[in-house]
Amino acid sequence: RFSSWGRRINSFSTAAAAIDEPIHPSIQVDHTQLLINGQFIDAASGRTFPTVDPRTGDVIARVAEGDLEDVNRAVAAARKAFDEGPWPKMTAYERSRIMLRFADLLEKHTEEVAKLETWDNGKPYEQAAKIEIPMVVRMFRYYAGWADKIHGFTVPADGQHHVQTLHEPYGVCGLIIPWNFPLLLYSWKVGPALACGNTVVLKTAEQTPLSAIYVSKLFHEAGLPPGVLNVVSGFGPTAGAALSSHMDVNKLSFTGSTATGKIVLALAAKSNLKPVTLELGGKSPFIVCKDADVDKAVELAHSALFFNQGQCCCAGSRTLVHESVYDEFVEKAKARALKRVVGDPFKTGIEQGPQIDNEQFKKILKYIRSGIESGATLESGGEQFGSKGYYIQPTVFSNVQDDMLIAKDEIFGPVQSISKFKDLEEVVQRANASSYGLAAGVFTQNIETANTLTRALRVGTVWINCYDIFDAAVPFGGFKMSGQGREKGIYGLSSYLQVKAVVTPLKNPAWL
C-alpha cells in the first residue's frame, strides 16, 4: 500500500524539487590556486582539474592540480615556518588569539562558506549553514582554548633525580581530508595541530577543494603567519602519495576509506616511519531492542543512515531489529523513506541532495542491484531520482542476511539494510563480526540492556537513544579496520604532541 503513496510523493513533491532548474548560489569562486607560504600560486605543472556540481554534473571551476613538486614546496614552507618562523616560538596565548579571530571571521562568513560547501558537495544548505559551519567554529574555539593549557608533568622517581615531561609539537603535519564533510574534518585536524604548535600541509579531496581554500584565506586574514598552513589540492595517487611518503613530514592524519588508509600507512612506514592517525570506514550497527518505542526508533534509525545522503563513515548502515517489533519497524521505516524529501540542496526543506559524483553514484546503484540479486526484499527506492545529477531514491531493504554485500560492505549511500535478531547474545556476536568498529547505536529503555551492549560492542563510539552527536569535546575514532588514534576532545591533542622525558640529578635535595 505504500508503493502507490510513494509514487504520488515522487510525482508532486520531491521529483519537482529535483527536476526544476537548479538554484545558482549567489557566490563567486575567487580562489582556485594552491596556498603555499601565505600566497595563492598556480601548480608547478600549470595543470588544473574540474570540480563539479553534483546536482548537474556541470563544472563549477577549475582548480590547481598539485603534485610532488607542489607538495615539496608546501613542506619546505611549513618546515621553515616551524624551524625559523614565529608559530611554535609564539606564546600559546598568542596562537590562541589568532585561532579565536579566525573562528570569528568564519562565523561572520557562514553564509558564503555554507554556499560553497553545498555547491561543491551537494549536502543541504540548511545542514551546512545551521549545523556544520557552527560546529567548525566551535571546534576552533575549543582548541584555541587548549593552546595555553598544554603541559607536561613532574614525575616522582626513585633516587635523587628531578624528572619532568615535556609535550612538544611534532613539526610538519600532513593532513588529508575527505569529501563528505570537508570543513568539519578540516577543523578536526587543523584545530589541534595548530593549537599544539605544529605547522601544516593540508591536502584537500579532489571532489571538494573550494571551501578549504576559502577558509584558509580567512585564517591568514586573522593573522596566521605565512607557511604555517599550506593547502594543496590534487589527487590521491600524486599529491596524497607525495605527502604520505615525504621524508620531511613528521606526522600524518588521514580520513577516508580503509583501502586508502592502508596505502597511506604503508607509505608512511616505508619513508621515515612517521606516526599516522587514521579515521577510516565503518559499517555501524543500529540495534533496536524489543522494548523500543518503534516510532522514535524508526526516526532515529532513518536519520542515522540517511544523514548527509548516507555519505557518513559512522552511518547506522546495519539496522538490527528485535524479532518482536521487526515487522512493525520495517513498515514504518519504509513509509519514512518514501516521505523523505529529495531535491536541490539549496531549496528550503530538502532533506537529501545528490551523491558526491558519478563514481559514487554508480557504486551505490551497483550495491542496490546486488541486494536485489542476493534475495533481500526491496521495500522502497532502488533507482536514480530524477533524470539529471547524482540523486538516488532513499532505499530500504528488509530480510537482509549477514553474508550479503549490502550487509558487509560500506556502501556510503542512502541504502538502509534491515535484519532481525532474537536476543542480546546473538546481536552482540553479529554486530562484532564485522571487520569495522567505528560506531554503534542502541535503542532501548532498559538501563541494564544499554550497559550490557555498551561494554560488549567493539566500536569507538556507542550512542544510546541518540545518534551522530559530535560535540567538540567528545573523542571520535575506530576499533579494528576503522582506524587508529582519536580526533576531537583532549584525546585529539595527543595525536599532535610528542612526549619527552627530562632527567636532572639533584644534589642534597630537601625532599624527594
Short mmCIF file of C-alpha atoms in Angstrom, two decimals:
data_model
loop_
_atom_site.label_atom_id
_atom_site.label_comp_id
_atom_site.label_asym_id
_atom_site.label_seq_id
_atom_site.Cartn_x
_atom_site.Cartn_y
_atom_site.Cartn_z
CA ARG A 1 0.00 0.00 0.00
CA PHE A 2 2.99 2.31 0.46
CA SER A 3 4.23 1.93 -3.14
CA SER A 4 1.35 3.95 -4.64
CA TRP A 5 1.77 6.54 -1.91
CA GLY A 6 5.46 6.75 -2.80
CA ARG A 7 4.60 7.33 -6.47
CA ARG A 8 2.30 10.19 -5.51
CA ILE A 9 5.07 11.78 -3.44
CA ASN A 10 7.52 11.48 -6.32
CA SER A 11 5.00 12.99 -8.72
CA PHE A 12 4.01 16.01 -6.66
CA SER A 13 6.83 16.75 -4.23
CA THR A 14 10.36 15.51 -4.39
CA ALA A 15 10.53 14.91 -8.15
CA ALA A 16 9.56 18.52 -8.78
CA ALA A 17 12.32 19.66 -6.46
CA ALA A 18 14.94 17.77 -8.45
CA ILE A 19 13.64 18.50 -11.96
CA ASP A 20 13.37 22.28 -11.54
CA GLU A 21 16.24 24.41 -12.82
CA PRO A 22 18.94 24.28 -10.11
CA ILE A 23 19.37 27.38 -7.99
CA HIS A 24 22.60 29.19 -8.78
CA PRO A 25 24.23 30.18 -5.48
CA SER A 26 24.98 33.87 -5.08
CA ILE A 27 28.70 33.44 -4.56
CA GLN A 28 31.71 33.79 -6.79
CA VAL A 29 34.60 31.34 -6.74
CA ASP A 30 37.61 33.63 -6.36
CA HIS A 31 40.28 31.22 -5.13
CA THR A 32 41.23 28.08 -7.03
CA GLN A 33 45.02 28.10 -6.66
CA LEU A 34 47.31 26.39 -4.19
CA LEU A 35 48.01 28.23 -0.94
CA ILE A 36 51.72 27.96 -0.14
CA ASN A 37 53.69 30.17 2.24
CA GLY A 38 50.79 32.56 2.57
CA GLN A 39 50.42 33.12 -1.20
CA PHE A 40 47.99 31.82 -3.81
CA ILE A 41 50.02 30.28 -6.63
CA ASP A 42 49.49 28.04 -9.65
CA ALA A 43 50.59 24.41 -9.63
CA ALA A 44 54.18 24.00 -10.79
CA SER A 45 52.96 21.97 -13.77
CA GLY A 46 50.33 24.54 -14.66
CA ARG A 47 47.68 21.81 -14.69
CA THR A 48 44.16 22.23 -13.35
CA PHE A 49 41.23 19.88 -12.79
CA PRO A 50 37.47 20.46 -12.69
CA THR A 51 35.41 20.46 -9.54
CA VAL A 52 31.82 19.52 -10.35
CA ASP A 53 28.33 20.47 -9.18
CA PRO A 54 26.79 17.10 -8.18
CA ARG A 55 23.29 18.45 -8.86
CA THR A 56 24.01 18.64 -12.59
CA GLY A 57 27.46 17.28 -13.37
CA ASP A 58 28.45 20.75 -14.61
CA VAL A 59 31.88 22.21 -13.87
CA ILE A 60 31.92 24.84 -11.10
CA ALA A 61 35.55 25.86 -11.54
CA ARG A 62 38.96 24.54 -12.49
CA VAL A 63 41.34 24.14 -9.56
CA ALA A 64 45.13 23.97 -9.48
CA GLU A 65 46.32 20.35 -9.60
CA GLY A 66 49.14 19.94 -7.12
CA ASP A 67 51.61 17.07 -7.35
CA LEU A 68 55.03 16.07 -6.00
CA GLU A 69 56.76 19.37 -6.77
CA ASP A 70 53.98 21.37 -5.14
CA VAL A 71 53.99 19.15 -2.06
CA ASN A 72 57.75 19.68 -1.83
CA ARG A 73 57.23 23.45 -1.93
CA ALA A 74 54.48 23.30 0.68
CA VAL A 75 56.50 21.09 3.02
CA ALA A 76 59.54 23.38 2.65
CA ALA A 77 57.37 26.39 3.60
CA ALA A 78 55.91 24.52 6.59
CA ARG A 79 59.38 23.38 7.69
CA LYS A 80 60.77 26.90 7.58
CA ALA A 81 57.74 28.23 9.47
CA PHE A 82 58.32 25.62 12.17
CA ASP A 83 62.11 25.78 12.43
CA GLU A 84 62.61 29.51 11.88
CA GLY A 85 59.21 31.12 11.93
CA PRO A 86 57.18 32.55 14.78
CA TRP A 87 54.46 29.92 15.20
CA PRO A 88 56.00 27.38 17.63
CA LYS A 89 58.03 30.16 19.27
CA MET A 90 54.97 32.33 19.72
CA THR A 91 53.34 32.20 23.13
CA ALA A 92 50.48 29.74 23.32
CA TYR A 93 48.18 32.61 24.25
CA GLU A 94 49.06 34.44 21.02
CA ARG A 95 48.35 31.31 18.98
CA SER A 96 45.03 31.02 20.79
CA ARG A 97 44.08 34.61 19.93
CA ILE A 98 44.74 34.05 16.20
CA MET A 99 42.61 30.92 16.23
CA LEU A 100 39.81 32.79 18.00
CA ARG A 101 39.97 35.62 15.47
CA PHE A 102 39.71 33.04 12.71
CA ALA A 103 36.66 31.49 14.36
CA ASP A 104 35.04 34.94 14.49
CA LEU A 105 35.75 35.52 10.80
CA LEU A 106 34.41 32.10 9.89
CA GLU A 107 31.24 32.78 11.83
CA LYS A 108 30.88 36.13 10.06
CA HIS A 109 31.20 34.43 6.65
CA THR A 110 28.95 31.44 7.43
CA GLU A 111 26.61 32.12 4.51
CA GLU A 112 29.37 32.25 1.87
CA VAL A 113 31.17 29.20 3.28
CA ALA A 114 27.97 27.15 3.50
CA LYS A 115 27.08 28.02 -0.10
CA LEU A 116 30.48 26.83 -1.30
CA GLU A 117 30.15 23.63 0.73
CA THR A 118 26.69 22.87 -0.67
CA TRP A 119 27.60 23.76 -4.25
CA ASP A 120 30.75 21.63 -4.27
CA ASN A 121 29.44 18.74 -2.13
CA GLY A 122 25.66 18.52 -2.62
CA LYS A 123 24.73 18.49 1.08
CA PRO A 124 21.61 20.50 2.05
CA TYR A 125 22.40 24.18 2.54
CA GLU A 126 20.43 24.27 5.79
CA GLN A 127 22.59 21.42 7.12
CA ALA A 128 25.80 23.22 6.14
CA ALA A 129 24.76 26.65 7.42
CA LYS A 130 22.92 25.70 10.61
CA ILE A 131 24.77 22.59 11.75
CA GLU A 132 28.18 22.07 10.19
CA ILE A 133 29.70 25.56 9.97
CA PRO A 134 28.71 26.36 13.58
CA MET A 135 30.37 23.08 14.58
CA VAL A 136 33.55 24.12 12.75
CA VAL A 137 33.54 27.47 14.55
CA ARG A 138 33.03 25.70 17.88
CA MET A 139 35.87 23.29 17.15
CA PHE A 140 38.38 26.07 16.55
CA ARG A 141 37.27 27.92 19.67
CA TYR A 142 37.57 24.69 21.63
CA TYR A 143 41.16 24.07 20.53
CA ALA A 144 42.06 27.74 20.84
CA GLY A 145 41.14 27.31 24.49
CA TRP A 146 43.50 24.36 24.79
CA ALA A 147 46.52 26.11 23.25
CA ASP A 148 47.80 27.61 26.53
CA LYS A 149 46.86 24.60 28.67
CA ILE A 150 49.18 22.03 27.11
CA HIS A 151 51.89 21.00 29.56
CA GLY A 152 53.80 18.03 30.90
CA PHE A 153 54.19 16.71 34.42
CA THR A 154 56.68 16.49 37.26
CA VAL A 155 57.28 12.80 37.88
CA PRO A 156 58.47 11.33 41.22
CA ALA A 157 61.44 8.99 40.69
CA ASP A 158 63.35 6.57 42.88
CA GLY A 159 66.59 8.31 43.78
CA GLN A 160 67.94 11.83 43.70
CA HIS A 161 66.69 12.99 40.30
CA HIS A 162 64.26 15.65 39.12
CA VAL A 163 62.10 14.21 36.33
CA GLN A 164 59.75 16.20 34.14
CA THR A 165 57.92 15.52 30.90
CA LEU A 166 57.56 17.95 28.02
CA HIS A 167 54.74 17.79 25.49
CA GLU A 168 56.22 19.05 22.22
CA PRO A 169 54.82 19.57 18.72
CA TYR A 170 55.92 17.10 16.04
CA GLY A 171 56.84 19.75 13.46
CA VAL A 172 55.32 19.48 9.98
CA CYS A 173 51.95 17.66 9.90
CA GLY A 174 50.47 16.29 6.70
CA LEU A 175 46.68 16.33 6.90
CA ILE A 176 44.47 14.61 4.31
CA ILE A 177 40.74 15.31 4.48
CA PRO A 178 37.78 13.60 2.74
CA TRP A 179 34.95 14.93 0.60
CA ASN A 180 31.90 14.04 2.70
CA PHE A 181 32.50 16.62 5.46
CA PRO A 182 35.25 18.84 4.03
CA LEU A 183 35.24 21.66 6.58
CA LEU A 184 34.22 19.63 9.60
CA LEU A 185 37.21 17.33 9.12
CA TYR A 186 39.37 20.38 8.34
CA SER A 187 38.58 21.63 11.85
CA TRP A 188 39.14 18.23 13.48
CA LYS A 189 42.70 18.15 12.14
CA VAL A 190 43.88 21.73 11.64
CA GLY A 191 42.49 22.88 15.02
CA PRO A 192 44.52 20.59 17.31
CA ALA A 193 47.58 20.55 15.04
CA LEU A 194 47.93 24.34 15.21
CA ALA A 195 46.97 24.59 18.87
CA CYS A 196 49.88 22.27 19.68
CA GLY A 197 52.33 24.48 17.77
CA ASN A 198 52.75 22.39 14.61
CA THR A 199 52.74 23.65 11.04
CA VAL A 200 50.54 22.06 8.40
CA VAL A 201 50.35 20.91 4.80
CA LEU A 202 46.70 20.13 4.06
CA LYS A 203 45.66 18.02 1.08
CA THR A 204 42.01 18.53 0.11
CA ALA A 205 39.79 15.92 -1.52
CA GLU A 206 39.76 16.37 -5.28
CA GLN A 207 35.93 16.37 -5.26
CA THR A 208 35.59 19.26 -2.77
CA PRO A 209 38.55 21.66 -2.71
CA LEU A 210 36.76 25.00 -2.68
CA SER A 211 35.69 25.54 0.94
CA ALA A 212 39.07 24.68 2.47
CA ILE A 213 40.84 27.13 0.17
CA TYR A 214 38.35 29.86 1.06
CA VAL A 215 38.52 29.46 4.84
CA SER A 216 42.32 29.17 4.79
CA LYS A 217 42.36 32.64 3.26
CA LEU A 218 40.30 33.81 6.23
CA PHE A 219 42.81 32.18 8.57
CA HIS A 220 45.58 34.33 7.13
CA GLU A 221 43.36 37.41 7.45
CA ALA A 222 43.14 36.54 11.16
CA GLY A 223 46.93 36.89 11.44
CA LEU A 224 48.24 33.39 10.75
CA PRO A 225 51.93 33.70 9.73
CA PRO A 226 52.95 32.55 6.22
CA GLY A 227 53.90 28.91 5.90
CA VAL A 228 52.00 27.74 8.99
CA LEU A 229 49.02 26.45 6.98
CA ASN A 230 49.57 25.38 3.36
CA VAL A 231 46.81 23.95 1.16
CA VAL A 232 47.48 21.67 -1.81
CA SER A 233 44.57 20.49 -3.97
CA GLY A 234 45.16 17.40 -6.06
CA PHE A 235 44.68 13.67 -6.40
CA GLY A 236 45.48 10.85 -4.02
CA PRO A 237 47.95 8.89 -6.17
CA THR A 238 50.01 12.04 -6.80
CA ALA A 239 49.64 14.75 -4.15
CA GLY A 240 48.37 12.41 -1.42
CA ALA A 241 51.10 9.84 -2.02
CA ALA A 242 53.78 12.55 -2.13
CA LEU A 243 52.65 13.92 1.23
CA SER A 244 52.35 10.47 2.83
CA SER A 245 55.85 9.42 1.77
CA HIS A 246 57.62 12.76 2.28
CA MET A 247 60.77 12.43 4.37
CA ASP A 248 60.34 15.86 5.98
CA VAL A 249 56.75 15.36 7.15
CA ASN A 250 56.76 14.39 10.83
CA LYS A 251 53.16 13.35 11.35
CA LEU A 252 50.22 12.25 9.16
CA SER A 253 46.49 12.30 9.76
CA PHE A 254 44.14 10.76 7.19
CA THR A 255 40.38 10.38 7.00
CA GLY A 256 38.89 8.29 4.21
CA SER A 257 38.34 4.72 3.10
CA THR A 258 40.03 1.78 4.77
CA ALA A 259 41.62 0.74 1.47
CA THR A 260 43.27 4.13 1.01
CA GLY A 261 44.20 4.26 4.69
CA LYS A 262 46.25 1.10 4.25
CA ILE A 263 48.15 2.76 1.40
CA VAL A 264 48.80 5.89 3.46
CA LEU A 265 50.06 3.81 6.38
CA ALA A 266 52.37 1.78 4.12
CA LEU A 267 53.84 4.90 2.51
CA ALA A 268 54.44 6.45 5.93
CA ALA A 269 56.19 3.30 7.13
CA LYS A 270 58.34 2.95 4.01
CA SER A 271 59.52 6.57 4.19
CA ASN A 272 60.50 7.89 7.62
CA LEU A 273 58.16 5.80 9.79
CA LYS A 274 56.09 8.88 10.61
CA PRO A 275 53.19 8.23 13.02
CA VAL A 276 49.74 8.15 11.43
CA THR A 277 46.26 8.84 12.76
CA LEU A 278 43.62 7.04 10.69
CA GLU A 279 39.84 7.53 10.73
CA LEU A 280 38.54 5.04 8.20
CA GLY A 281 35.45 3.16 7.06
CA GLY A 282 32.56 1.78 9.03
CA LYS A 283 29.56 -0.50 8.92
CA SER A 284 27.93 0.58 12.12
CA PRO A 285 25.13 -1.46 13.72
CA PHE A 286 21.98 0.32 14.88
CA ILE A 287 20.33 -2.03 17.38
CA VAL A 288 16.61 -1.70 18.10
CA CYS A 289 15.69 -3.71 21.18
CA LYS A 290 12.34 -5.34 22.00
CA ASP A 291 11.32 -2.62 24.47
CA ALA A 292 11.84 0.20 21.95
CA ASP A 293 9.33 2.90 21.15
CA VAL A 294 9.10 1.88 17.49
CA ASP A 295 8.08 5.28 16.12
CA LYS A 296 11.06 7.00 17.77
CA ALA A 297 13.39 4.17 16.80
CA VAL A 298 12.34 4.39 13.16
CA GLU A 299 13.03 8.12 13.02
CA LEU A 300 16.38 7.81 14.76
CA ALA A 301 17.47 4.87 12.58
CA HIS A 302 16.37 6.80 9.49
CA SER A 303 18.50 9.78 10.48
CA ALA A 304 21.43 7.55 11.44
CA LEU A 305 21.55 6.12 7.92
CA PHE A 306 20.28 8.81 5.53
CA PHE A 307 22.01 11.84 7.06
CA ASN A 308 24.34 13.52 4.55
CA GLN A 309 22.97 11.33 1.73
CA GLY A 310 24.25 8.28 3.61
CA GLN A 311 27.79 9.51 2.97
CA CYS A 312 28.94 9.22 6.55
CA CYS A 313 31.64 6.85 7.83
CA CYS A 314 29.69 6.12 11.01
CA ALA A 315 26.27 5.79 9.33
CA GLY A 316 23.99 3.29 11.07
CA SER A 317 24.04 1.11 7.98
CA ARG A 318 23.21 -2.23 9.66
CA THR A 319 19.77 -1.84 11.24
CA LEU A 320 19.30 -4.82 13.57
CA VAL A 321 15.76 -5.08 14.94
CA HIS A 322 14.39 -7.47 17.57
CA GLU A 323 12.01 -10.02 16.06
CA SER A 324 9.09 -8.93 18.27
CA VAL A 325 8.95 -5.46 16.69
CA TYR A 326 10.57 -6.28 13.33
CA ASP A 327 7.50 -6.26 11.05
CA GLU A 328 6.16 -3.02 12.50
CA PHE A 329 9.59 -1.41 12.23
CA VAL A 330 10.03 -2.40 8.57
CA GLU A 331 6.66 -0.99 7.53
CA LYS A 332 7.28 2.30 9.30
CA ALA A 333 10.88 2.57 8.06
CA LYS A 334 9.61 2.10 4.52
CA ALA A 335 6.95 4.77 4.98
CA ARG A 336 9.51 7.21 6.39
CA ALA A 337 11.86 6.66 3.47
CA LEU A 338 9.04 7.30 1.00
CA LYS A 339 8.36 10.64 2.69
CA ARG A 340 11.99 11.76 2.59
CA VAL A 341 12.28 14.98 0.58
CA VAL A 342 14.93 14.75 -2.13
CA GLY A 343 15.95 17.63 -4.37
CA ASP A 344 18.10 20.68 -4.95
CA PRO A 345 20.01 21.12 -1.67
CA PHE A 346 19.75 24.91 -1.92
CA LYS A 347 15.96 24.70 -1.52
CA THR A 348 14.33 25.06 1.88
CA GLY A 349 13.04 21.84 3.40
CA ILE A 350 15.20 19.49 1.34
CA GLU A 351 16.42 16.52 3.39
CA GLN A 352 18.59 14.81 0.78
CA GLY A 353 20.70 16.17 -2.04
CA PRO A 354 22.75 14.35 -4.69
CA GLN A 355 25.62 11.93 -4.12
CA ILE A 356 29.07 13.44 -4.46
CA ASP A 357 29.92 12.35 -8.03
CA ASN A 358 29.21 9.90 -10.82
CA GLU A 359 31.63 7.30 -9.47
CA GLN A 360 29.91 7.15 -6.09
CA PHE A 361 26.50 7.29 -7.76
CA LYS A 362 27.26 4.21 -9.87
CA LYS A 363 28.82 2.38 -6.93
CA ILE A 364 25.69 2.81 -4.81
CA LEU A 365 23.37 1.64 -7.62
CA LYS A 366 25.61 -1.40 -8.07
CA TYR A 367 25.20 -2.29 -4.40
CA ILE A 368 21.43 -1.87 -4.70
CA ARG A 369 21.38 -4.31 -7.62
CA SER A 370 23.49 -6.70 -5.54
CA GLY A 371 20.96 -6.54 -2.70
CA ILE A 372 18.11 -7.40 -5.06
CA GLU A 373 20.04 -10.20 -6.72
CA SER A 374 21.09 -11.73 -3.40
CA GLY A 375 17.48 -12.05 -2.23
CA ALA A 376 16.92 -9.09 0.10
CA THR A 377 13.46 -7.52 -0.10
CA LEU A 378 13.46 -4.07 -1.70
CA GLU A 379 10.89 -2.11 0.31
CA SER A 380 11.41 1.33 -1.27
CA GLY A 381 13.62 3.24 -3.69
CA GLY A 382 16.33 1.41 -5.56
CA GLU A 383 16.72 3.73 -8.54
CA GLN A 384 18.02 7.09 -9.68
CA PHE A 385 15.90 10.02 -8.57
CA GLY A 386 15.07 12.34 -11.45
CA SER A 387 16.99 12.37 -14.71
CA LYS A 388 19.81 14.83 -14.04
CA GLY A 389 22.54 14.87 -11.43
CA TYR A 390 23.58 12.16 -8.97
CA TYR A 391 20.36 11.77 -6.99
CA ILE A 392 19.33 8.34 -5.65
CA GLN A 393 15.97 7.39 -4.18
CA PRO A 394 16.01 6.68 -0.42
CA THR A 395 16.30 2.90 -0.44
CA VAL A 396 15.23 0.39 2.21
CA PHE A 397 15.95 -3.36 2.20
CA SER A 398 14.43 -5.88 4.62
CA ASN A 399 15.26 -9.55 5.14
CA VAL A 400 18.94 -8.76 4.83
CA GLN A 401 21.32 -11.60 5.67
CA ASP A 402 24.78 -11.07 7.15
CA ASP A 403 26.58 -12.66 4.20
CA MET A 404 25.11 -10.21 1.66
CA LEU A 405 27.37 -7.46 0.32
CA ILE A 406 24.89 -4.79 1.42
CA ALA A 407 25.32 -6.09 4.99
CA LYS A 408 29.13 -6.36 4.88
CA ASP A 409 30.48 -3.55 2.69
CA GLU A 410 30.48 0.16 3.33
CA ILE A 411 28.03 1.45 0.70
CA PHE A 412 28.34 5.14 1.61
CA GLY A 413 24.91 5.99 0.26
CA PRO A 414 21.18 6.19 1.10
CA VAL A 415 20.64 2.44 1.49
CA GLN A 416 19.16 1.09 4.73
CA SER A 417 19.58 -2.65 5.38
CA ILE A 418 17.24 -4.13 8.00
CA SER A 419 17.58 -7.58 9.57
CA LYS A 420 16.10 -9.23 12.67
CA PHE A 421 17.64 -10.75 15.79
CA LYS A 422 16.36 -12.90 18.68
CA ASP A 423 18.38 -11.97 21.76
CA LEU A 424 21.29 -9.87 23.04
CA GLU A 425 23.85 -12.65 22.78
CA GLU A 426 23.06 -13.08 19.09
CA VAL A 427 23.06 -9.37 18.25
CA VAL A 428 26.39 -8.77 20.02
CA GLN A 429 28.02 -11.61 18.10
CA ARG A 430 26.67 -10.38 14.77
CA ALA A 431 27.44 -6.74 15.42
CA ASN A 432 31.04 -7.55 16.33
CA ALA A 433 31.56 -9.94 13.40
CA SER A 434 32.30 -7.00 11.09
CA SER A 435 35.88 -6.05 10.27
CA TYR A 436 34.86 -2.46 11.07
CA GLY A 437 34.41 -0.94 14.51
CA LEU A 438 33.69 2.75 14.21
CA ALA A 439 30.37 3.32 15.95
CA ALA A 440 27.08 1.75 17.06
CA GLY A 441 23.63 2.89 18.08
CA VAL A 442 21.50 1.25 20.77
CA PHE A 443 17.80 1.99 21.17
CA THR A 444 16.35 0.66 24.44
CA GLN A 445 14.54 1.81 27.56
CA ASN A 446 16.33 -0.72 29.77
CA ILE A 447 19.47 0.56 31.51
CA GLU A 448 20.80 -2.97 32.00
CA THR A 449 20.47 -3.69 28.28
CA ALA A 450 22.19 -0.41 27.46
CA ASN A 451 25.07 -1.16 29.85
CA THR A 452 25.49 -4.68 28.51
CA LEU A 453 25.68 -3.55 24.90
CA THR A 454 27.88 -0.53 25.67
CA ARG A 455 30.61 -2.76 27.04
CA ALA A 456 30.18 -5.64 24.61
CA LEU A 457 30.27 -3.75 21.31
CA ARG A 458 33.78 -3.45 19.81
CA VAL A 459 33.46 0.09 18.49
CA GLY A 460 34.91 3.52 19.22
CA THR A 461 31.59 5.26 19.92
CA VAL A 462 28.28 3.94 21.27
CA TRP A 463 25.26 6.23 21.07
CA ILE A 464 22.41 5.29 23.43
CA ASN A 465 18.98 6.51 22.28
CA CYS A 466 20.66 9.13 20.09
CA TYR A 467 22.98 9.18 17.10
CA ASP A 468 25.56 11.39 15.38
CA ILE A 469 26.24 13.52 18.46
CA PHE A 470 29.53 15.27 17.65
CA ASP A 471 30.44 17.60 20.48
CA ALA A 472 33.87 19.22 20.22
CA ALA A 473 34.97 17.58 23.48
CA VAL A 474 33.85 14.03 22.60
CA PRO A 475 36.61 11.84 21.12
CA PHE A 476 35.95 10.03 17.85
CA GLY A 477 37.75 7.12 16.20
CA GLY A 478 37.53 3.43 15.50
CA PHE A 479 38.46 -0.06 16.56
CA LYS A 480 39.73 -2.74 14.17
CA MET A 481 39.84 -1.66 10.49
CA SER A 482 38.01 1.58 11.22
CA GLY A 483 41.28 3.22 12.15
CA GLN A 484 43.71 4.11 14.90
CA GLY A 485 44.02 7.11 17.18
CA ARG A 486 41.34 9.60 18.16
CA GLU A 487 40.19 13.01 16.97
CA LYS A 488 38.40 15.77 18.90
CA GLY A 489 38.49 16.47 22.59
CA ILE A 490 41.53 16.20 24.83
CA TYR A 491 42.40 12.88 23.15
CA GLY A 492 42.77 14.68 19.83
CA LEU A 493 45.68 16.71 21.22
CA SER A 494 47.80 13.60 21.80
CA SER A 495 47.85 12.96 18.05
CA TYR A 496 49.89 16.12 17.54
CA LEU A 497 52.23 16.01 20.55
CA GLN A 498 55.39 14.07 21.38
CA VAL A 499 56.35 13.30 24.96
CA LYS A 500 59.92 13.95 26.09
CA ALA A 501 61.29 12.91 29.49
CA VAL A 502 63.92 15.18 31.06
CA VAL A 503 66.00 13.80 33.96
CA THR A 504 68.29 16.01 36.06
CA PRO A 505 70.44 14.90 39.06
CA LEU A 506 69.69 16.53 42.42
CA LYS A 507 72.44 17.25 44.96
CA ASN A 508 71.42 17.09 48.61
CA PRO A 509 67.71 17.68 47.86
CA ALA A 510 65.50 18.98 50.69
CA TRP A 511 62.83 16.47 49.63
CA LEU A 512 62.21 13.79 47.03
#
